[in-house]
Short mmCIF file of C-alpha atoms in Angstrom, two decimals:
data_model
loop_
_atom_site.label_atom_id
_atom_site.label_comp_id
_atom_site.label_asym_id
_atom_site.label_seq_id
_atom_site.Cartn_x
_atom_site.Cartn_y
_atom_site.Cartn_z
CA MET R 1 1.32 124.77 34.88
CA LEU R 2 2.46 124.60 38.53
CA MET R 3 6.15 124.21 37.58
CA ILE R 4 5.78 127.36 35.33
CA VAL R 5 4.37 129.48 38.23
CA VAL R 6 7.09 128.12 40.72
CA SER R 7 9.86 128.63 38.41
CA THR R 8 9.07 132.27 37.39
CA THR R 9 9.24 133.45 41.09
CA ALA R 10 11.77 130.94 42.42
CA PHE R 11 14.76 132.44 40.28
CA ALA R 12 14.01 136.12 40.88
CA VAL R 13 17.30 136.38 42.56
CA ASP R 14 20.19 136.17 39.93
CA PRO R 15 23.07 134.04 40.81
CA GLY R 16 25.25 136.91 40.15
CA GLU R 17 23.76 138.79 42.87
CA MET R 18 24.45 136.15 45.42
CA LEU R 19 27.16 136.71 48.11
CA PRO R 20 29.99 134.05 48.29
CA ASP R 21 29.54 133.98 52.10
CA PRO R 22 26.61 131.47 52.71
CA ALA R 23 25.62 133.11 56.16
CA LEU R 24 25.56 136.55 54.73
CA GLU R 25 23.54 135.25 51.72
CA ALA R 26 21.18 133.55 54.06
CA ARG R 27 20.71 136.80 56.07
CA ALA R 28 20.21 138.71 52.77
CA ARG R 29 17.43 136.21 51.58
CA ALA R 30 15.63 136.39 55.00
CA ILE R 31 15.63 140.21 54.80
CA SER R 32 14.66 140.44 51.27
CA ALA R 33 11.72 137.82 51.86
CA GLU R 34 10.23 140.24 54.43
CA VAL R 35 10.72 143.30 52.04
CA ARG R 36 7.80 144.39 49.54
CA CYS R 37 8.51 145.23 45.99
CA VAL R 38 7.29 148.68 45.54
CA VAL R 39 6.50 148.15 41.96
CA CYS R 40 4.61 144.65 42.42
CA GLN R 41 3.34 145.59 45.80
CA ASN R 42 2.06 141.91 46.57
CA GLN R 43 5.48 140.27 46.19
CA SER R 44 8.62 140.32 48.24
CA ILE R 45 11.66 141.54 46.50
CA ASP R 46 13.11 138.04 46.77
CA ASP R 47 10.33 136.84 44.44
CA SER R 48 10.22 139.83 42.12
CA ASN R 49 11.81 140.32 38.72
CA ALA R 50 11.37 144.05 38.65
CA GLU R 51 14.36 146.24 38.23
CA ILE R 52 13.86 148.19 41.45
CA ALA R 53 13.53 144.82 43.39
CA HIS R 54 16.92 143.87 41.85
CA ASP R 55 18.32 147.20 43.12
CA MET R 56 16.90 146.84 46.63
CA ARG R 57 18.35 143.25 46.75
CA ARG R 58 21.75 144.64 45.86
CA ALA R 59 21.48 147.43 48.33
CA ILE R 60 20.74 144.86 51.05
CA ARG R 61 23.73 142.77 50.11
CA GLU R 62 26.06 145.88 49.98
CA ARG R 63 24.95 146.93 53.31
CA LEU R 64 25.35 143.47 54.86
CA THR R 65 29.06 143.20 53.38
CA GLN R 66 29.78 146.64 55.02
CA GLY R 67 28.83 145.12 58.42
CA ASP R 68 25.36 146.44 59.05
CA SER R 69 23.09 144.29 61.15
CA ASP R 70 19.80 143.06 59.85
CA ALA R 71 18.02 145.63 61.83
CA GLN R 72 20.14 148.41 60.46
CA VAL R 73 19.37 147.27 56.80
CA VAL R 74 15.74 147.16 57.65
CA ALA R 75 15.94 150.60 59.03
CA PHE R 76 17.75 151.83 56.02
CA LEU R 77 15.01 150.49 53.89
CA ARG R 78 12.29 151.94 55.96
CA SER R 79 14.00 155.44 55.84
CA ARG R 80 14.22 155.12 52.13
CA TYR R 81 10.83 153.76 51.21
CA GLY R 82 8.74 154.17 54.32
CA ASP R 83 6.86 151.54 56.38
CA PHE R 84 4.96 150.33 53.31
CA VAL R 85 8.11 148.51 52.11
CA LEU R 86 7.68 146.00 54.80
CA LEU R 87 5.41 143.05 54.14
CA LYS R 88 4.56 143.08 57.78
CA PRO R 89 4.73 146.78 58.80
CA PRO R 90 4.76 147.67 62.59
CA PHE R 91 1.47 148.62 64.28
CA ASP R 92 1.82 152.10 65.39
CA ILE R 93 0.17 155.60 64.93
CA ARG R 94 1.31 155.98 61.28
CA THR R 95 0.13 152.52 60.22
CA TRP R 96 -3.05 151.83 62.21
CA LEU R 97 -5.27 152.59 59.20
CA MET R 98 -3.32 150.08 57.16
CA TRP R 99 -3.81 147.44 59.82
CA LEU R 100 -7.45 148.20 60.80
CA GLY R 101 -8.73 149.58 57.57
CA ALA R 102 -10.19 146.34 56.25
CA PRO R 103 -11.67 144.98 59.59
CA LEU R 104 -13.40 148.41 60.21
CA THR R 105 -14.82 148.44 56.78
CA LEU R 106 -16.08 144.98 57.19
CA LEU R 107 -17.61 145.87 60.60
CA LEU R 108 -19.23 148.94 58.92
CA ALA R 109 -20.66 146.90 56.11
CA ALA R 110 -22.04 144.37 58.56
CA PHE R 111 -23.58 147.12 60.67
CA LEU R 112 -25.21 148.68 57.67
CA LEU R 113 -26.51 145.21 56.44
CA TRP R 114 -27.97 144.64 59.94
CA ARG R 115 -29.66 147.91 60.17
CA GLY R 116 -31.14 147.52 56.66
CA LEU R 117 -32.50 144.18 57.41
CA ARG R 118 -33.82 145.34 60.72
CA ARG R 119 -35.68 148.26 58.96
CA ALA R 120 -37.10 145.90 56.55
CA ALA R 121 -38.35 143.61 59.12
CA THR R 122 -40.20 146.45 60.83
CA LYS R 123 -42.09 147.57 57.77
CA PRO R 124 -45.69 145.99 57.26
CA ALA R 125 -45.73 143.13 54.56
CA GLY R 126 -47.97 145.17 52.21
CA GLY R 127 -45.64 148.16 52.21
CA THR R 128 -48.18 150.48 53.64
CA PRO R 129 -48.11 151.58 57.33
CA GLU R 130 -51.04 150.88 59.58
CA LEU R 131 -53.56 153.75 60.04
CA SER R 132 -54.38 155.40 63.39
CA SER R 133 -57.91 155.42 64.42
CA GLU R 134 -58.24 159.18 63.49
CA GLU R 135 -56.74 158.47 60.13
CA ARG R 136 -58.94 155.45 59.55
CA ALA R 137 -62.18 157.68 60.42
CA ARG R 138 -61.06 160.49 58.09
CA LEU R 139 -60.50 157.98 55.23
CA ASP R 140 -63.95 156.51 55.83
CA ALA R 141 -65.47 159.87 55.75
CA LEU R 142 -63.72 160.82 52.60
CA LEU R 143 -64.70 157.40 50.86
CA GLY R 144 -68.32 158.08 52.04
CA GLU R 145 -68.31 161.48 50.44
CA ASP R 146 -66.92 160.03 47.19
CA ARG R 147 -69.72 157.35 47.03
CA GLU R 148 -72.42 160.02 47.59
CA ALA R 149 -70.88 162.12 44.82
CA ARG R 150 -70.96 159.19 42.29
CA ARG R 151 -74.60 158.34 42.95
#
């Protein structure tokens, strides 16, 4: 089973895509390992078999053979697909929600749970609140009137 899982993602890059220069190919593989497949979303384009991942890998290799640096290739992909295309997007004003959304949601859920438990702990065990002395006297008077009416 492990061999099947490993073999389906290990050969996403077609041998025909590979560059003849090992140094350029290593740079292309390093870049494509950090770029998210826009279809699969949880895979890098290096691991994805999607057609768009193939196109993105080809674009990376074309730009590298044209002499672009790694940073220029990444900037090209970001300009084309946005910061979401990076598996580790930069932390800035546009991506703060993506970075902080899950921790903030977890903190909010913990706060709401704490508040709910605190409220439950302050309620009396019977579920009815304690009566003030005025309320107790009025209740006794009403119960007394009810007893006299039944006689």
